[in-house]
mmCIF file of C-alpha atoms in Angstrom:
data_model
loop_
_atom_site.group_PDB
_atom_site.id
_atom_site.type_symbol
_atom_site.label_atom_id
_atom_site.label_comp_id
_atom_site.label_asym_id
_atom_site.label_seq_id
_atom_site.Cartn_x
_atom_site.Cartn_y
_atom_site.Cartn_z
ATOM 1 C CA MET A 1 -5.324 14.859 -28.467
ATOM 2 C CA LYS A 2 -6.463 11.248 -28.263
ATOM 3 C CA THR A 3 -7.873 9.980 -24.987
ATOM 4 C CA PRO A 4 -5.384 7.618 -23.302
ATOM 5 C CA VAL A 5 -6.534 4.056 -22.757
ATOM 6 C CA SER A 6 -7.014 3.005 -19.155
ATOM 7 C CA PRO A 7 -3.820 1.852 -17.449
ATOM 8 C CA ALA A 8 -3.008 -1.786 -16.822
ATOM 9 C CA LEU A 9 -3.140 -2.526 -13.099
ATOM 10 C CA VAL A 10 -0.115 -4.369 -11.714
ATOM 11 C CA ALA A 11 -0.141 -5.854 -8.210
ATOM 12 C CA VAL A 12 1.518 -8.580 -6.161
ATOM 13 C CA VAL A 13 -1.097 -10.140 -3.879
ATOM 14 C CA GLY A 14 -0.338 -11.969 -0.656
ATOM 15 C CA PRO A 15 -2.676 -14.147 1.434
ATOM 16 C CA VAL A 16 -5.434 -11.573 1.966
ATOM 17 C CA GLU A 17 -9.041 -12.422 2.696
ATOM 18 C CA PRO A 18 -11.161 -12.986 -0.457
ATOM 19 C CA ALA A 19 -13.527 -10.205 0.637
ATOM 20 C CA LEU A 20 -10.682 -7.688 0.530
ATOM 21 C CA LEU A 21 -9.703 -8.841 -2.960
ATOM 22 C CA ALA A 22 -13.319 -8.397 -4.088
ATOM 23 C CA ALA A 23 -13.594 -4.891 -2.596
ATOM 24 C CA TRP A 24 -10.206 -3.932 -4.041
ATOM 25 C CA THR A 25 -11.113 -5.145 -7.520
ATOM 26 C CA ALA A 26 -14.445 -3.311 -7.420
ATOM 27 C CA HIS A 27 -12.713 -0.100 -6.352
ATOM 28 C CA TYR A 28 -10.292 -0.116 -9.276
ATOM 29 C CA ARG A 29 -12.998 -1.092 -11.745
ATOM 30 C CA ARG A 30 -14.940 1.951 -10.581
ATOM 31 C CA LEU A 31 -11.852 4.019 -11.420
ATOM 32 C CA GLY A 32 -11.965 2.635 -14.948
ATOM 33 C CA VAL A 33 -9.357 -0.131 -14.790
ATOM 34 C CA GLU A 34 -10.111 -2.942 -17.216
ATOM 35 C CA ARG A 35 -6.876 -4.963 -17.261
ATOM 36 C CA PHE A 36 -5.615 -6.632 -14.087
ATOM 37 C CA HIS A 37 -2.160 -8.242 -14.039
ATOM 38 C CA LEU A 38 -1.834 -10.041 -10.704
ATOM 39 C CA ALA A 39 0.770 -12.320 -9.177
ATOM 40 C CA PHE A 40 -0.123 -14.265 -6.041
ATOM 41 C CA HIS A 41 2.648 -15.162 -3.607
ATOM 42 C CA PHE A 42 2.062 -17.427 -0.623
ATOM 43 C CA PRO A 43 4.652 -17.931 2.145
ATOM 44 C CA ASP A 44 5.152 -21.495 3.350
ATOM 45 C CA HIS A 45 2.962 -21.137 6.436
ATOM 46 C CA ILE A 46 -0.177 -20.513 4.347
ATOM 47 C CA HIS A 47 -2.404 -23.580 4.103
ATOM 48 C CA ALA A 48 -3.270 -24.935 0.668
ATOM 49 C CA ALA A 49 -6.985 -24.405 1.347
ATOM 50 C CA TRP A 50 -6.444 -20.647 1.753
ATOM 51 C CA ARG A 51 -4.402 -20.508 -1.447
ATOM 52 C CA HIS A 52 -7.065 -22.352 -3.397
ATOM 53 C CA GLN A 53 -9.863 -20.196 -1.956
ATOM 54 C CA LEU A 54 -8.145 -16.941 -2.885
ATOM 55 C CA ILE A 55 -7.193 -18.077 -6.377
ATOM 56 C CA ALA A 56 -10.755 -19.299 -6.939
ATOM 57 C CA ALA A 57 -12.020 -15.901 -5.772
ATOM 58 C CA SER A 58 -9.763 -14.215 -8.317
ATOM 59 C CA HIS A 59 -11.192 -16.365 -11.109
ATOM 60 C CA ASP A 60 -14.731 -15.594 -9.880
ATOM 61 C CA LEU A 61 -13.859 -11.902 -10.240
ATOM 62 C CA GLY A 62 -12.845 -12.504 -13.850
ATOM 63 C CA ILE A 63 -9.102 -12.238 -13.188
ATOM 64 C CA VAL A 64 -6.730 -15.036 -14.202
ATOM 65 C CA PRO A 65 -3.468 -14.654 -12.229
ATOM 66 C CA ALA A 66 -0.393 -14.140 -14.388
ATOM 67 C CA ARG A 67 1.753 -16.002 -11.856
ATOM 68 C CA ILE A 68 1.302 -17.978 -8.635
ATOM 69 C CA SER A 69 4.339 -18.622 -6.442
ATOM 70 C CA THR A 70 5.085 -19.956 -2.976
ATOM 71 C CA GLY A 71 8.041 -19.827 -0.617
ATOM 72 C CA PRO A 72 9.933 -17.300 1.507
ATOM 73 C CA TRP A 73 8.852 -13.666 1.181
ATOM 74 C CA HIS A 74 12.311 -12.162 0.701
ATOM 75 C CA GLU A 75 12.562 -8.400 0.466
ATOM 76 C CA HIS A 76 13.223 -8.714 -3.280
ATOM 77 C CA THR A 77 10.292 -11.089 -3.928
ATOM 78 C CA ASN A 78 7.776 -8.286 -4.464
ATOM 79 C CA THR A 79 10.065 -6.379 -6.804
ATOM 80 C CA GLN A 80 10.828 -9.385 -8.963
ATOM 81 C CA LEU A 81 7.171 -10.353 -9.298
ATOM 82 C CA ARG A 82 6.093 -6.758 -9.933
ATOM 83 C CA ASP A 83 8.651 -6.313 -12.701
ATOM 84 C CA PHE A 84 7.554 -9.603 -14.288
ATOM 85 C CA LEU A 85 3.970 -8.300 -14.263
ATOM 86 C CA ARG A 86 4.973 -4.987 -15.810
ATOM 87 C CA GLU A 87 6.672 -6.839 -18.644
ATOM 88 C CA HIS A 88 3.559 -8.994 -18.971
ATOM 89 C CA ALA A 89 1.332 -5.900 -19.081
ATOM 90 C CA GLY A 90 3.217 -4.509 -22.067
ATOM 91 C CA PRO A 91 3.728 -0.933 -23.225
ATOM 92 C CA GLY A 92 1.697 1.978 -21.942
ATOM 93 C CA TRP A 93 0.767 3.236 -18.496
ATOM 94 C CA HIS A 94 0.784 0.959 -15.457
ATOM 95 C CA LEU A 95 -1.188 1.548 -12.271
ATOM 96 C CA ILE A 96 1.007 0.045 -9.547
ATOM 97 C CA THR A 97 -0.554 -0.858 -6.218
ATOM 98 C CA ASP A 98 -0.701 -3.372 -3.376
ATOM 99 C CA SER A 99 -3.736 -5.417 -2.432
ATOM 100 C CA ASP A 100 -4.378 -3.328 0.702
ATOM 101 C CA GLU A 101 -3.963 0.005 -1.113
ATOM 102 C CA PHE A 102 -7.008 1.805 -2.525
ATOM 103 C CA GLN A 103 -6.011 4.860 -4.552
ATOM 104 C CA THR A 104 -8.145 8.009 -4.859
ATOM 105 C CA TYR A 105 -7.226 10.593 -7.497
ATOM 106 C CA PRO A 106 -7.886 14.317 -7.963
ATOM 107 C CA ALA A 107 -9.325 13.576 -11.440
ATOM 108 C CA PRO A 108 -10.394 10.531 -13.500
ATOM 109 C CA LEU A 109 -7.542 8.235 -14.514
ATOM 110 C CA ASN A 110 -7.704 9.106 -18.215
ATOM 111 C CA GLU A 111 -7.511 12.817 -17.352
ATOM 112 C CA MET A 112 -4.567 12.219 -15.011
ATOM 113 C CA ILE A 113 -2.683 10.379 -17.739
ATOM 114 C CA ALA A 114 -3.580 12.939 -20.405
ATOM 115 C CA TRP A 115 -2.314 15.715 -18.115
ATOM 116 C CA ALA A 116 0.940 13.833 -17.468
ATOM 117 C CA GLU A 117 1.547 13.245 -21.154
ATOM 118 C CA THR A 118 0.898 16.889 -21.972
ATOM 119 C CA ALA A 119 3.355 17.906 -19.232
ATOM 120 C CA LYS A 120 5.832 15.272 -20.475
ATOM 121 C CA HIS A 121 5.784 13.485 -17.135
ATOM 122 C CA LYS A 122 6.173 9.715 -17.059
ATOM 123 C CA VAL A 123 5.082 9.132 -13.472
ATOM 124 C CA ILE A 124 2.286 10.254 -11.165
ATOM 125 C CA GLY A 125 2.765 10.113 -7.413
ATOM 126 C CA GLY A 126 0.673 9.469 -4.361
ATOM 127 C CA LEU A 127 0.951 9.626 -0.589
ATOM 128 C CA MET A 128 -0.088 6.914 1.819
ATOM 129 C CA LEU A 129 -2.882 7.526 4.324
ATOM 130 C CA ASP A 130 -3.313 4.729 6.868
ATOM 131 C CA ARG A 131 -6.891 3.715 7.672
ATOM 132 C CA ALA A 132 -8.009 2.727 11.167
ATOM 133 C CA THR A 133 -11.098 1.953 13.205
ATOM 134 C CA ASN A 134 -12.695 4.631 15.369
ATOM 135 C CA ASP A 135 -11.013 3.242 18.498
ATOM 136 C CA GLY A 136 -7.789 1.968 16.942
ATOM 137 C CA ARG A 137 -8.623 -1.731 17.275
ATOM 138 C CA LEU A 138 -7.197 -4.059 14.619
ATOM 139 C CA ALA A 139 -10.622 -5.333 13.731
ATOM 140 C CA LEU A 140 -12.308 -7.865 11.543
ATOM 141 C CA TRP A 141 -14.572 -6.274 8.953
ATOM 142 C CA ARG A 142 -17.645 -7.493 7.155
ATOM 143 C CA PRO A 143 -18.171 -6.897 3.429
ATOM 144 C CA GLN A 144 -21.757 -5.817 4.019
ATOM 145 C CA ILE A 145 -20.503 -2.962 6.223
ATOM 146 C CA GLY A 146 -17.597 -2.117 3.929
ATOM 147 C CA LEU A 147 -14.094 -0.789 4.425
ATOM 148 C CA ASP A 148 -15.016 2.891 4.679
ATOM 149 C CA ARG A 149 -17.385 2.305 7.597
ATOM 150 C CA SER A 150 -15.173 -0.313 9.251
ATOM 151 C CA PHE A 151 -12.027 1.841 9.061
ATOM 152 C CA PRO A 152 -13.376 5.409 8.896
ATOM 153 C CA LEU A 153 -10.229 7.203 10.072
ATOM 154 C CA GLY A 154 -7.223 8.142 7.963
ATOM 155 C CA GLY A 155 -3.895 9.290 9.406
ATOM 156 C CA HIS A 156 -0.145 9.333 8.939
ATOM 157 C CA LEU A 157 0.852 6.210 10.846
ATOM 158 C CA THR A 158 3.456 4.987 8.348
ATOM 159 C CA HIS A 159 5.122 8.371 8.043
ATOM 160 C CA ARG A 160 5.068 9.672 11.609
ATOM 161 C CA LEU A 161 5.128 6.546 13.773
ATOM 162 C CA LEU A 162 6.741 3.782 11.727
ATOM 163 C CA LYS A 163 9.253 6.145 10.054
ATOM 164 C CA GLY A 164 8.445 4.525 6.717
ATOM 165 C CA ASP A 165 8.409 6.150 3.304
ATOM 166 C CA PRO A 166 4.804 7.289 2.666
ATOM 167 C CA ARG A 167 5.482 8.300 -0.936
ATOM 168 C CA LYS A 168 4.198 6.090 -3.737
ATOM 169 C CA ILE A 169 4.528 5.919 -7.488
ATOM 170 C CA VAL A 170 0.923 5.145 -8.425
ATOM 171 C CA LEU A 171 1.096 5.507 -12.200
ATOM 172 C CA ALA A 172 4.194 4.943 -14.318
ATOM 173 C CA HIS A 173 4.815 4.601 -18.008
ATOM 174 C CA SER A 174 6.160 1.197 -18.974
ATOM 175 C CA SER A 175 9.464 2.806 -19.984
ATOM 176 C CA VAL A 176 10.144 3.917 -16.388
ATOM 177 C CA ALA A 177 11.793 1.700 -13.766
ATOM 178 C CA VAL A 178 10.266 1.829 -10.288
ATOM 179 C CA ALA A 179 12.258 1.165 -7.119
ATOM 180 C CA SER A 180 11.500 -1.410 -4.442
ATOM 181 C CA GLY A 181 8.271 -0.751 -2.566
ATOM 182 C CA ASN A 182 6.993 1.504 -5.382
ATOM 183 C CA HIS A 183 8.229 4.530 -3.447
ATOM 184 C CA ARG A 184 10.412 6.128 -6.129
ATOM 185 C CA ALA A 185 11.156 6.108 -9.835
ATOM 186 C CA PRO A 186 14.840 7.098 -10.138
ATOM 187 C CA GLY A 187 15.251 10.046 -12.479
ATOM 188 C CA HIS A 188 11.551 10.930 -12.378
ATOM 189 C CA LYS A 189 9.930 13.222 -9.821
ATOM 190 C CA PRO A 190 6.126 13.257 -9.522
ATOM 191 C CA ASP A 191 4.320 16.605 -9.628
ATOM 192 C CA PRO A 192 3.760 17.398 -5.916
ATOM 193 C CA ASP A 193 0.523 19.266 -6.669
ATOM 194 C CA THR A 194 -1.406 16.305 -8.141
ATOM 195 C CA LEU A 195 -0.737 13.536 -5.639
ATOM 196 C CA ALA A 196 -3.213 10.707 -5.239
ATOM 197 C CA CYS A 197 -4.344 9.568 -1.805
ATOM 198 C CA VAL A 198 -3.300 5.951 -1.217
ATOM 199 C CA HIS A 199 -5.718 4.614 1.409
ATOM 200 C CA HIS A 200 -3.807 1.898 3.264
ATOM 201 C CA PHE A 201 -6.047 -0.774 4.808
ATOM 202 C CA LYS A 202 -3.266 -2.823 6.367
ATOM 203 C CA TRP A 203 -4.267 -2.470 10.006
ATOM 204 C CA ARG A 204 -6.854 -5.256 10.122
ATOM 205 C CA SER A 205 -7.283 -8.301 12.322
ATOM 206 C CA GLY A 206 -4.402 -10.742 11.829
ATOM 207 C CA VAL A 207 -1.771 -8.175 10.890
ATOM 208 C CA LEU A 208 0.112 -8.509 14.195
ATOM 209 C CA ASP A 209 0.862 -12.184 13.549
ATOM 210 C CA ASP A 210 2.129 -11.230 10.092
ATOM 211 C CA LEU A 211 4.375 -8.512 11.525
ATOM 212 C CA ARG A 212 5.804 -10.776 14.245
ATOM 213 C CA ARG A 213 6.500 -13.451 11.653
ATOM 214 C CA ARG A 214 8.175 -10.889 9.411
ATOM 215 C CA VAL A 215 10.452 -9.716 12.217
ATOM 216 C CA ASP A 216 11.319 -13.308 13.187
ATOM 217 C CA ARG A 217 12.036 -14.490 9.636
ATOM 218 C CA PHE A 218 14.140 -11.451 8.701
ATOM 219 C CA THR A 219 16.030 -11.617 11.992
ATOM 220 C CA SER A 220 16.793 -15.331 11.575
ATOM 221 C CA GLY A 221 17.790 -14.916 7.946
ATOM 222 C CA ASP A 222 15.072 -17.285 6.689
ATOM 223 C CA TRP A 223 13.807 -14.326 4.659
ATOM 224 C CA VAL A 224 16.476 -12.182 3.011
ATOM 225 C CA GLU A 225 16.451 -8.441 3.680
ATOM 226 C CA HIS A 226 18.562 -5.819 1.937
ATOM 227 C CA THR A 227 17.993 -3.061 4.497
ATOM 228 C CA PRO A 228 16.566 -3.223 8.039
ATOM 229 C CA ALA A 229 13.757 -0.791 7.155
ATOM 230 C CA VAL A 230 10.899 -3.286 6.806
ATOM 231 C CA ARG A 231 11.796 -5.090 10.030
ATOM 232 C CA SER A 232 12.279 -1.801 11.884
ATOM 233 C CA GLU A 233 8.859 -0.486 10.813
ATOM 234 C CA ALA A 234 7.177 -3.715 11.921
ATOM 235 C CA SER A 235 8.949 -3.555 15.289
ATOM 236 C CA ARG A 236 7.846 0.056 15.858
ATOM 237 C CA LEU A 237 4.221 -0.873 15.208
ATOM 238 C CA LEU A 238 4.376 -3.870 17.554
ATOM 239 C CA GLN A 239 5.921 -1.732 20.305
ATOM 240 C CA HIS A 240 3.275 0.960 19.828
ATOM 241 C CA ILE A 241 0.463 -1.599 19.992
ATOM 242 C CA ASP A 242 1.906 -3.118 23.170
ATOM 243 C CA ARG A 243 1.988 0.313 24.835
ATOM 244 C CA HIS A 244 -1.623 1.063 23.894
ATOM 245 C CA ASN A 245 -3.409 -2.117 24.967
ATOM 246 C CA GLY A 246 -3.492 -3.712 21.560
ATOM 247 C CA ARG A 247 -4.666 -0.622 19.694
ATOM 248 C CA ILE A 248 -3.376 2.184 17.501
ATOM 249 C CA ASP A 249 -3.471 5.483 19.384
ATOM 250 C CA VAL A 250 -5.781 7.263 16.959
ATOM 251 C CA ALA A 251 -6.154 10.173 19.410
ATOM 252 C CA ASP A 252 -2.473 11.183 19.105
ATOM 253 C CA PRO A 253 -2.659 14.532 17.276
ATOM 254 C CA ARG A 254 0.698 13.941 15.604
ATOM 255 C CA LEU A 255 -0.795 11.053 13.622
ATOM 256 C CA ALA A 256 -3.555 13.369 12.334
ATOM 257 C CA PHE A 257 -6.308 10.759 12.188
ATOM 258 C CA ARG A 258 -9.637 12.116 10.918
ATOM 259 C CA HIS A 259 -12.701 10.855 9.073
ATOM 260 C CA VAL A 260 -12.128 10.210 5.365
ATOM 261 C CA THR A 261 -13.813 8.247 2.567
ATOM 262 C CA LEU A 262 -12.702 6.534 -0.613
ATOM 263 C CA ASP A 263 -14.960 8.509 -2.932
ATOM 264 C CA ARG A 264 -13.156 11.847 -2.563
ATOM 265 C CA LEU A 265 -9.808 13.287 -1.556
ATOM 266 C CA PRO A 266 -9.522 14.314 2.108
ATOM 267 C CA SER A 267 -10.131 17.982 2.785
ATOM 268 C CA GLY A 268 -6.996 20.008 2.064
ATOM 269 C CA TRP A 269 -5.228 16.970 0.635
ATOM 270 C CA ALA A 270 -3.288 18.704 -2.151
ATOM 271 C CA ALA A 271 -1.448 21.052 0.231
ATOM 272 C CA GLU A 272 -1.023 18.430 2.972
ATOM 273 C CA ALA A 273 0.397 15.794 0.642
ATOM 274 C CA ALA A 274 2.691 18.236 -1.138
ATOM 275 C CA LYS A 275 4.132 19.447 2.182
ATOM 276 C CA ILE A 276 4.815 15.936 3.498
ATOM 277 C CA THR A 277 6.403 14.889 0.214
ATOM 278 C CA ALA A 278 8.637 17.962 0.199
ATOM 279 C CA ILE A 279 9.979 17.484 3.726
ATOM 280 C CA TRP A 280 10.134 13.687 3.959
ATOM 281 C CA ARG A 281 13.592 12.228 4.465
ATOM 282 C CA PRO A 282 14.673 8.669 5.341
ATOM 283 C CA HIS A 283 14.613 8.057 9.081
ATOM 284 C CA THR A 284 17.903 8.066 10.968
ATOM 285 C CA ALA A 285 18.733 7.583 14.618
ATOM 286 C CA GLN A 286 19.399 11.332 14.838
ATOM 287 C CA SER A 287 15.903 12.475 13.836
ATOM 288 C CA GLN A 288 15.075 16.135 13.881
ATOM 289 C CA PRO A 289 13.277 17.423 16.992
ATOM 290 C CA GLY A 290 9.541 16.998 16.715
ATOM 291 C CA SER A 291 9.752 14.393 13.952
ATOM 292 C CA THR A 292 9.168 11.398 16.206
ATOM 293 C CA ILE A 293 6.533 10.177 18.607
ATOM 294 C CA SER A 294 7.553 11.145 22.127
ATOM 295 C CA SER A 295 8.340 7.632 23.343
ATOM 296 C CA PRO A 296 11.957 6.759 22.524
ATOM 297 C CA SER A 297 10.908 3.258 21.477
ATOM 298 C CA SER A 298 8.228 4.373 19.034
#
C-alpha cells in the first residue's frame, strides 16, 4: 500500500497574536504538514496595523493567505471561508483546525490516514481539551516560555461548563462535507477509539473582550447567528469568570484539569475521549442530573 501524502491544512484565522500563529505553524509542521491553506478574517474593530502585522507574519512563515476578508463575523462566516479553502486545497485529505487548536494524534499523520483508508473511513475525529494556566488566570504568554509551560493544565471546560460540543472532525477526505464548527461530518462517524486530542488555547489574555463583543453583536443582530449556542457558551464563560474573581476555576474536579503536554496524548486519553464522545448530547434546559456545574447560572 502506498504511503498517503501529508494532508493539506485548512484553517480560518482571526486576529490572533503573531506569536500564536508562529507556534501553531511550527506545531503542524512538526506533525508533517507541508501545505497550509489559510483565510484571514478581520472584524471591523481590528485596526489596520494589526491586520498588516499578522499578514506579514504569515508571509514570514512562508504561508501566502488564500483569502483575506474583513467585516462582521457572522456565524456562517467561518463555514463559508473554510469551504472555500477546502475547494482551494483540492482532492485528498484535509486537516481542519482553528488557529487556537493544536492537535495531538495517537500515531503519525500518514499512519492515521493509512489506517483510515484501510478501514474505509473518510473522517478521523478528535475531542477538545481546554488549556489553562496553573491558577486559572487568562494570562499573557511569552514565546520564549511557550504554550505548554504557560498553559500547563488541560480540562473539559467547553464540554462540562460551557455546554458546547467538544467533538471535532480533525481529518476529512475532500469528498466529505463537514458541518459548521467542524464538529460533525453528516453520514460519517469517526472511530471512537482513535480520537486525537485537540488542545484548545483559547483562554488567553484578551479573550473576555472578544466574548463580550460576540455576545453584544449577536444580541443586537449586527452579527447574524443561526442558533443561540455560540452566544450562550460565551455568556456561561463570562458568568463563570465573574463568580471566580476573573479566573477559571481549575480546581473544580468536574472540569478534570490536570497537567498535559503537546508532545503526547494525556494519560488514559483513548478511553476518556471515547466515553465523552459516546455520551455527549446537545445541551438543553432540562439537563440530566450531574451534567452541569452546580451553579444554576453556569
